[in-house]
Amino acid sequence: MDVLKNRYTFLWISIIFFIISLILLLVPKLNLGIDMTWWIQMEYTYNNSINIDHIKNKLNLEKETYLENDEQVINNISVYWITWEKTVAVVVWFYNNFDEKKLDELKVWFKSKVFEIIKEQDKTAKESRYINIWKSFGDYIKDTAFITLALAIIAITFYVTFAFSWVVSGISVLSFAIITIITLFHDVIISSWAYIFTSMYFPEFQIDTFFVTALLTILWYSINDTIVVFDRIRWNLKRYAWKKWKHEKTLEEIINLSVTQTITRSIYTSLTLIFVLTTIFFFWPETISWFILVMIFGTLVGTYSSIFIAAPILYQVNKNKKLTVYKKIEINPEDKIVV
């Protein structure tokens, strides 16, 4: 399979999608999950009885009509019992596209509205607890996510640099590491855009800690697939780059051969994973559906980049370099060693 013949087509497709993804990631309002938004929690004790379904319905109606400048303020509402107590808890998550002062006013107003609805059910109800979580918590989650992704990428760089040391003289070991990082960014950015684009039309797909976990999983799968291709290239370089070997091949021939030898394995592995992920997406609980959707996008993009991006870039960077195999150091056991 001559992947390098059409390498410019593959590279331009990725460049266009990457630029579009970067632009569109910055434009729309992100559909953030509840653990990345501001929220309040209220608990109410009561003596008689409360119909929790009635409270849920009333609050959901308030959620739809609770607007500020024609923008929805409330992201989600949860109402539940406190076990073994005559206490009902209400948790309300707010979008964080408002300034803190204005949002504080909205929180206070909605808090009074919640209390009013509960008092309609039981006039003995009293507020026993109130928790107000500000922007700092959501920012902490996001900052932690970025730091985690950055540390993972740095660790991957060191691993690839070490794993591909002493391959073939003339090819910098850093080229393997840098190209791996390029493909990782490519996969994460395009997969993120595909998911965020989907969330614009299906609000149930939100950006939360599951999304971050999925991105980290994509990093693992993407590098695994890329390393398989690179490892085959490394093996063939050692085998065919030796000038005195009668089957000596050029770098272009070696990379094309390596891709041909690994492409079937990559496609079959990806198709198997996508089949499993698709089954989970449709038949498992909805609580992890967005995690699975990110994984599906990441698997598709990661497989493409490992075959059609990583290998062509490696050739493009090293095509004019002279290849020679590192000589092995031979030790004569009869040599005297002075300690």
CSV table of C-alpha atoms in Angstrom, one decimal:
chain,number,residue,atom,x,y,z
A,1,MET,CA,0.0,0.0,0.0
A,2,ASP,CA,1.5,3.3,-1.1
A,3,VAL,CA,0.4,5.7,1.6
A,4,LEU,CA,3.2,8.2,0.9
A,5,LYS,CA,2.1,8.7,-2.7
A,6,ASN,CA,-1.0,10.5,-1.5
A,7,ARG,CA,0.5,11.9,1.7
A,8,TYR,CA,-0.2,15.5,0.8
A,9,THR,CA,-3.9,14.8,0.4
A,10,PHE,CA,-4.1,13.1,3.8
A,11,LEU,CA,-2.1,15.8,5.4
A,12,TRP,CA,-4.2,18.6,4.0
A,13,ILE,CA,-7.4,16.9,5.0
A,14,SER,CA,-6.1,16.8,8.6
A,15,ILE,CA,-4.9,20.3,8.5
A,16,ILE,CA,-8.3,21.6,7.3
A,17,PHE,CA,-10.2,19.6,9.9
A,18,PHE,CA,-7.7,20.7,12.7
A,19,ILE,CA,-8.1,24.4,11.8
A,20,ILE,CA,-11.9,24.1,11.6
A,21,SER,CA,-11.9,22.3,14.9
A,22,LEU,CA,-9.8,24.9,16.7
A,23,ILE,CA,-12.0,27.7,15.4
A,24,LEU,CA,-15.3,26.1,16.2
A,25,LEU,CA,-14.0,25.0,19.7
A,26,LEU,CA,-13.7,28.7,20.6
A,27,VAL,CA,-17.0,30.0,19.0
A,28,PRO,CA,-20.0,28.2,20.5
A,29,LYS,CA,-21.1,28.3,24.2
A,30,LEU,CA,-20.0,25.0,25.7
A,31,ASN,CA,-22.6,22.6,27.1
A,32,LEU,CA,-20.9,22.1,30.4
A,33,GLY,CA,-21.7,19.3,32.8
A,34,ILE,CA,-22.9,19.9,36.3
A,35,ASP,CA,-19.4,19.3,37.8
A,36,MET,CA,-18.0,22.3,35.8
A,37,THR,CA,-20.8,24.8,36.6
A,38,TRP,CA,-21.8,26.8,39.6
A,39,TRP,CA,-24.3,25.3,41.9
A,40,ILE,CA,-26.3,25.6,45.1
A,41,GLN,CA,-27.6,22.9,47.4
A,42,MET,CA,-30.5,23.3,49.8
A,43,GLU,CA,-31.9,20.9,52.4
A,44,TYR,CA,-35.3,21.3,54.0
A,45,THR,CA,-36.7,19.4,57.0
A,46,TYR,CA,-40.5,18.9,57.4
A,47,ASN,CA,-42.9,17.3,59.8
A,48,ASN,CA,-45.9,16.1,57.7
A,49,SER,CA,-45.4,14.9,54.1
A,50,ILE,CA,-44.0,16.1,50.8
A,51,ASN,CA,-44.7,14.9,47.2
A,52,ILE,CA,-41.2,15.0,45.7
A,53,ASP,CA,-42.5,14.4,42.1
A,54,HIS,CA,-44.7,17.5,42.4
A,55,ILE,CA,-41.6,19.5,43.5
A,56,LYS,CA,-39.6,18.2,40.6
A,57,ASN,CA,-42.3,19.1,38.0
A,58,LYS,CA,-42.7,22.6,39.4
A,59,LEU,CA,-39.0,23.3,39.5
A,60,ASN,CA,-38.5,22.0,35.9
A,61,LEU,CA,-41.2,24.4,34.8
A,62,GLU,CA,-39.3,27.2,36.6
A,63,LYS,CA,-36.1,26.1,34.9
A,64,GLU,CA,-37.6,26.6,31.5
A,65,THR,CA,-39.0,30.1,32.3
A,66,TYR,CA,-36.0,31.2,34.4
A,67,LEU,CA,-34.2,33.4,31.8
A,68,GLU,CA,-31.8,36.3,31.8
A,69,ASN,CA,-31.6,38.3,28.6
A,70,ASP,CA,-33.3,35.4,26.8
A,71,GLU,CA,-30.6,33.0,28.0
A,72,GLN,CA,-31.2,30.0,30.1
A,73,VAL,CA,-29.7,30.3,33.5
A,74,ILE,CA,-30.2,26.9,35.0
A,75,ASN,CA,-28.3,23.9,33.7
A,76,ASN,CA,-29.9,21.1,35.7
A,77,ILE,CA,-32.0,20.5,38.9
A,78,SER,CA,-31.9,17.4,41.1
A,79,VAL,CA,-34.4,16.7,43.9
A,80,TYR,CA,-34.0,13.7,46.3
A,81,TRP,CA,-34.7,12.4,49.8
A,82,ILE,CA,-32.1,12.2,52.6
A,83,THR,CA,-32.1,8.6,53.8
A,84,TRP,CA,-33.6,7.9,57.2
A,85,GLU,CA,-34.5,11.6,57.7
A,86,LYS,CA,-37.6,13.8,57.0
A,87,THR,CA,-35.4,15.9,54.8
A,88,VAL,CA,-35.5,16.8,51.1
A,89,ALA,CA,-32.5,18.1,49.2
A,90,VAL,CA,-32.6,20.3,46.1
A,91,VAL,CA,-29.4,20.8,44.0
A,92,VAL,CA,-29.5,23.5,41.2
A,93,TRP,CA,-26.6,23.9,38.7
A,94,PHE,CA,-26.2,27.2,36.9
A,95,TYR,CA,-24.5,28.2,33.6
A,96,ASN,CA,-21.4,30.2,34.3
A,97,ASN,CA,-21.8,32.7,31.5
A,98,PHE,CA,-22.9,35.5,33.9
A,99,ASP,CA,-20.9,37.7,36.2
A,100,GLU,CA,-20.7,36.6,39.8
A,101,LYS,CA,-22.7,39.5,41.2
A,102,LYS,CA,-25.6,38.9,38.8
A,103,LEU,CA,-25.5,35.2,39.3
A,104,ASP,CA,-25.5,35.6,43.1
A,105,GLU,CA,-28.8,37.6,42.8
A,106,LEU,CA,-30.3,34.9,40.6
A,107,LYS,CA,-29.3,32.2,43.1
A,108,VAL,CA,-30.9,34.1,46.0
A,109,TRP,CA,-34.1,34.6,44.0
A,110,PHE,CA,-34.3,31.0,42.9
A,111,LYS,CA,-33.5,29.8,46.4
A,112,SER,CA,-36.6,31.7,47.7
A,113,LYS,CA,-38.7,30.2,44.9
A,114,VAL,CA,-37.6,26.7,45.8
A,115,PHE,CA,-38.6,27.3,49.5
A,116,GLU,CA,-41.9,28.7,48.4
A,117,ILE,CA,-42.7,25.6,46.3
A,118,ILE,CA,-41.7,23.3,49.3
A,119,LYS,CA,-43.8,25.3,51.7
A,120,GLU,CA,-46.8,24.7,49.5
A,121,GLN,CA,-46.4,21.0,50.2
A,122,ASP,CA,-45.7,21.3,53.9
A,123,LYS,CA,-46.0,24.6,55.8
A,124,THR,CA,-43.8,23.2,58.6
A,125,ALA,CA,-40.8,22.9,56.2
A,126,LYS,CA,-37.7,24.7,57.3
A,127,GLU,CA,-34.4,25.3,55.6
A,128,SER,CA,-31.7,23.3,57.4
A,129,ARG,CA,-28.7,23.7,55.0
A,130,TYR,CA,-27.5,25.9,52.2
A,131,ILE,CA,-24.3,25.4,50.2
A,132,ASN,CA,-23.2,27.8,47.5
A,133,ILE,CA,-20.4,26.7,45.2
A,134,TRP,CA,-18.8,29.4,43.1
A,135,LYS,CA,-16.8,29.5,39.9
A,136,SER,CA,-13.5,28.5,41.6
A,137,PHE,CA,-14.7,24.9,42.0
A,138,GLY,CA,-15.5,24.5,38.2
A,139,ASP,CA,-12.2,26.3,37.4
A,140,TYR,CA,-10.4,23.9,39.6
A,141,ILE,CA,-11.9,20.9,37.8
A,142,LYS,CA,-10.9,22.4,34.4
A,143,ASP,CA,-7.4,23.4,35.5
A,144,THR,CA,-6.8,19.9,36.9
A,145,ALA,CA,-8.0,18.4,33.6
A,146,PHE,CA,-5.6,20.6,31.5
A,147,ILE,CA,-2.7,19.8,33.9
A,148,THR,CA,-3.5,16.0,33.7
A,149,LEU,CA,-3.6,16.1,29.9
A,150,ALA,CA,-0.3,18.1,29.8
A,151,LEU,CA,1.5,15.7,32.2
A,152,ALA,CA,0.2,12.7,30.2
A,153,ILE,CA,1.6,14.2,27.0
A,154,ILE,CA,5.0,15.0,28.6
A,155,ALA,CA,5.2,11.4,30.0
A,156,ILE,CA,4.4,10.0,26.5
A,157,THR,CA,7.2,12.2,25.0
A,158,PHE,CA,9.8,10.8,27.4
A,159,TYR,CA,8.6,7.3,26.8
A,160,VAL,CA,8.7,7.5,23.0
A,161,THR,CA,12.1,9.2,23.1
A,162,PHE,CA,13.5,6.4,25.2
A,163,ALA,CA,11.8,3.6,23.3
A,164,PHE,CA,13.1,4.7,19.9
A,165,SER,CA,16.6,5.5,20.9
A,166,TRP,CA,19.4,3.9,18.8
A,167,VAL,CA,17.2,3.0,15.9
A,168,VAL,CA,19.0,4.2,12.7
A,169,SER,CA,21.7,6.8,12.4
A,170,GLY,CA,20.5,9.8,10.5
A,171,ILE,CA,17.0,9.8,11.9
A,172,SER,CA,16.6,11.9,15.0
A,173,VAL,CA,14.8,10.0,17.8
A,174,LEU,CA,13.0,13.3,18.7
A,175,SER,CA,11.2,13.1,15.3
A,176,PHE,CA,9.4,10.0,16.6
A,177,ALA,CA,8.4,11.7,19.8
A,178,ILE,CA,7.4,15.1,18.2
A,179,ILE,CA,5.3,13.4,15.5
A,180,THR,CA,3.6,11.3,18.2
A,181,ILE,CA,2.7,14.5,20.1
A,182,ILE,CA,1.4,16.1,16.9
A,183,THR,CA,-0.9,13.2,16.2
A,184,LEU,CA,-2.1,13.3,19.8
A,185,PHE,CA,-3.0,16.9,19.6
A,186,HIS,CA,-4.6,16.2,16.2
A,187,ASP,CA,-6.7,13.4,17.7
A,188,VAL,CA,-7.8,15.2,20.9
A,189,ILE,CA,-8.7,18.5,19.1
A,190,ILE,CA,-10.7,16.9,16.3
A,191,SER,CA,-12.4,14.4,18.6
A,192,SER,CA,-13.3,17.2,21.0
A,193,TRP,CA,-14.8,19.3,18.2
A,194,ALA,CA,-16.8,16.3,16.9
A,195,TYR,CA,-18.3,15.8,20.4
A,196,ILE,CA,-18.9,19.5,21.1
A,197,PHE,CA,-20.6,19.8,17.7
A,198,THR,CA,-22.8,16.9,18.6
A,199,SER,CA,-23.6,18.4,22.0
A,200,MET,CA,-24.9,21.5,20.3
A,201,TYR,CA,-27.8,19.5,18.9
A,202,PHE,CA,-28.1,16.9,21.7
A,203,PRO,CA,-27.9,18.7,25.1
A,204,GLU,CA,-27.6,15.5,27.0
A,205,PHE,CA,-24.0,15.2,25.8
A,206,GLN,CA,-22.2,17.5,28.2
A,207,ILE,CA,-18.6,18.4,28.9
A,208,ASP,CA,-17.7,17.1,32.3
A,209,THR,CA,-15.1,14.8,34.1
A,210,PHE,CA,-16.3,11.9,32.0
A,211,PHE,CA,-15.3,13.9,28.9
A,212,VAL,CA,-11.9,14.6,30.3
A,213,THR,CA,-11.5,10.9,31.2
A,214,ALA,CA,-12.4,10.0,27.6
A,215,LEU,CA,-9.8,12.3,26.2
A,216,LEU,CA,-7.1,10.7,28.4
A,217,THR,CA,-8.3,7.3,27.1
A,218,ILE,CA,-8.1,8.6,23.5
A,219,LEU,CA,-4.4,9.6,24.3
A,220,TRP,CA,-3.8,6.0,25.3
A,221,TYR,CA,-5.4,4.4,22.2
A,222,SER,CA,-3.9,6.9,19.8
A,223,ILE,CA,-0.4,6.4,21.0
A,224,ASN,CA,-0.8,2.7,21.2
A,225,ASP,CA,-1.8,2.6,17.5
A,226,THR,CA,0.9,5.0,16.5
A,227,ILE,CA,3.6,3.1,18.4
A,228,VAL,CA,2.6,-0.1,16.6
A,229,VAL,CA,3.2,1.6,13.2
A,230,PHE,CA,6.4,3.2,14.4
A,231,ASP,CA,7.7,0.0,15.9
A,232,ARG,CA,7.3,-1.8,12.6
A,233,ILE,CA,9.1,1.1,10.9
A,234,ARG,CA,11.9,0.8,13.4
A,235,TRP,CA,12.2,-3.0,12.8
A,236,ASN,CA,12.2,-2.6,9.1
A,237,LEU,CA,14.8,0.3,9.3
A,238,LYS,CA,17.1,-2.0,11.2
A,239,ARG,CA,16.5,-4.7,8.6
A,240,TYR,CA,16.6,-2.9,5.3
A,241,ALA,CA,18.6,0.3,5.9
A,242,TRP,CA,21.9,-1.4,5.9
A,243,LYS,CA,23.7,-0.4,2.7
A,244,LYS,CA,25.6,-3.7,2.3
A,245,TRP,CA,22.4,-5.8,2.6
A,246,LYS,CA,21.2,-7.0,-0.8
A,247,HIS,CA,17.6,-6.2,0.1
A,248,GLU,CA,18.4,-2.7,1.1
A,249,LYS,CA,15.4,-0.3,0.7
A,250,THR,CA,14.8,3.4,0.7
A,251,LEU,CA,13.1,5.2,3.5
A,252,GLU,CA,9.9,5.5,1.3
A,253,GLU,CA,9.9,1.8,0.6
A,254,ILE,CA,10.5,1.0,4.3
A,255,ILE,CA,7.6,3.2,5.5
A,256,ASN,CA,5.2,2.0,2.9
A,257,LEU,CA,6.1,-1.6,3.7
A,258,SER,CA,5.6,-1.0,7.5
A,259,VAL,CA,2.2,0.6,7.0
A,260,THR,CA,1.1,-2.3,4.7
A,261,GLN,CA,2.2,-4.8,7.4
A,262,THR,CA,0.3,-3.0,10.2
A,263,ILE,CA,-2.8,-1.5,8.5
A,264,THR,CA,-4.9,-4.7,8.7
A,265,ARG,CA,-4.1,-5.1,12.4
A,266,SER,CA,-5.0,-1.5,13.1
A,267,ILE,CA,-8.3,-1.5,11.1
A,268,TYR,CA,-9.4,-4.8,12.7
A,269,THR,CA,-8.6,-3.7,16.2
A,270,SER,CA,-10.4,-0.4,15.7
A,271,LEU,CA,-13.5,-2.0,14.1
A,272,THR,CA,-13.7,-4.4,17.1
A,273,LEU,CA,-13.4,-1.6,19.6
A,274,ILE,CA,-16.0,0.5,17.7
A,275,PHE,CA,-18.4,-2.4,17.6
A,276,VAL,CA,-18.1,-2.9,21.4
A,277,LEU,CA,-18.4,0.9,22.1
A,278,THR,CA,-21.4,1.2,19.8
A,279,THR,CA,-23.1,-1.7,21.6
A,280,ILE,CA,-22.4,0.0,25.0
A,281,PHE,CA,-23.6,3.3,23.7
A,282,PHE,CA,-27.0,2.0,22.7
A,283,PHE,CA,-27.6,-0.6,25.4
A,284,TRP,CA,-25.8,0.6,28.5
A,285,PRO,CA,-26.9,3.3,31.0
A,286,GLU,CA,-27.2,6.8,29.6
A,287,THR,CA,-24.9,8.1,32.4
A,288,ILE,CA,-21.8,7.0,30.5
A,289,SER,CA,-23.1,7.6,27.0
A,290,TRP,CA,-21.2,10.8,26.4
A,291,PHE,CA,-18.0,9.1,27.6
A,292,ILE,CA,-18.6,6.3,25.0
A,293,LEU,CA,-19.4,8.8,22.2
A,294,VAL,CA,-16.0,10.6,22.8
A,295,MET,CA,-14.3,7.2,22.7
A,296,ILE,CA,-15.9,6.4,19.3
A,297,PHE,CA,-14.8,9.7,17.8
A,298,GLY,CA,-11.3,9.2,19.2
A,299,THR,CA,-11.0,5.7,17.9
A,300,LEU,CA,-11.9,6.7,14.4
A,301,VAL,CA,-9.6,9.8,14.3
A,302,GLY,CA,-6.8,8.0,16.1
A,303,THR,CA,-6.8,5.1,13.6
A,304,TYR,CA,-6.7,7.6,10.7
A,305,SER,CA,-3.9,9.6,12.2
A,306,SER,CA,-1.7,6.6,13.0
A,307,ILE,CA,-1.8,5.3,9.5
A,308,PHE,CA,-2.2,8.4,7.3
A,309,ILE,CA,-0.6,11.2,9.3
A,310,ALA,CA,2.1,9.8,11.6
A,311,ALA,CA,3.9,7.8,8.9
A,312,PRO,CA,3.8,10.4,6.1
A,313,ILE,CA,5.1,13.1,8.5
A,314,LEU,CA,7.9,10.9,9.6
A,315,TYR,CA,8.9,10.4,5.9
A,316,GLN,CA,8.5,14.1,5.1
A,317,VAL,CA,10.8,15.1,8.0
A,318,ASN,CA,13.5,12.5,7.3
A,319,LYS,CA,13.3,11.9,3.5
A,320,ASN,CA,16.6,13.7,2.7
A,321,LYS,CA,18.6,12.1,5.5
A,322,LYS,CA,21.2,9.4,5.0
A,323,LEU,CA,20.3,6.1,6.7
A,324,THR,CA,23.0,3.9,8.3
A,325,VAL,CA,22.5,1.2,11.0
A,326,TYR,CA,24.2,1.7,14.3
A,327,LYS,CA,27.0,-0.8,14.7
A,328,LYS,CA,26.8,-3.2,17.6
A,329,ILE,CA,29.8,-3.2,19.9
A,330,GLU,CA,31.4,-6.6,19.9
A,331,ILE,CA,33.2,-7.7,23.0
A,332,ASN,CA,36.1,-10.2,22.9
A,333,PRO,CA,35.9,-12.3,26.1
A,334,GLU,CA,39.7,-12.8,25.9
A,335,ASP,CA,40.3,-9.1,26.3
A,336,LYS,CA,41.7,-8.2,29.6
A,337,ILE,CA,39.6,-5.8,31.7
A,338,VAL,CA,41.4,-3.6,34.1
A,339,VAL,CA,39.4,-2.6,37.1
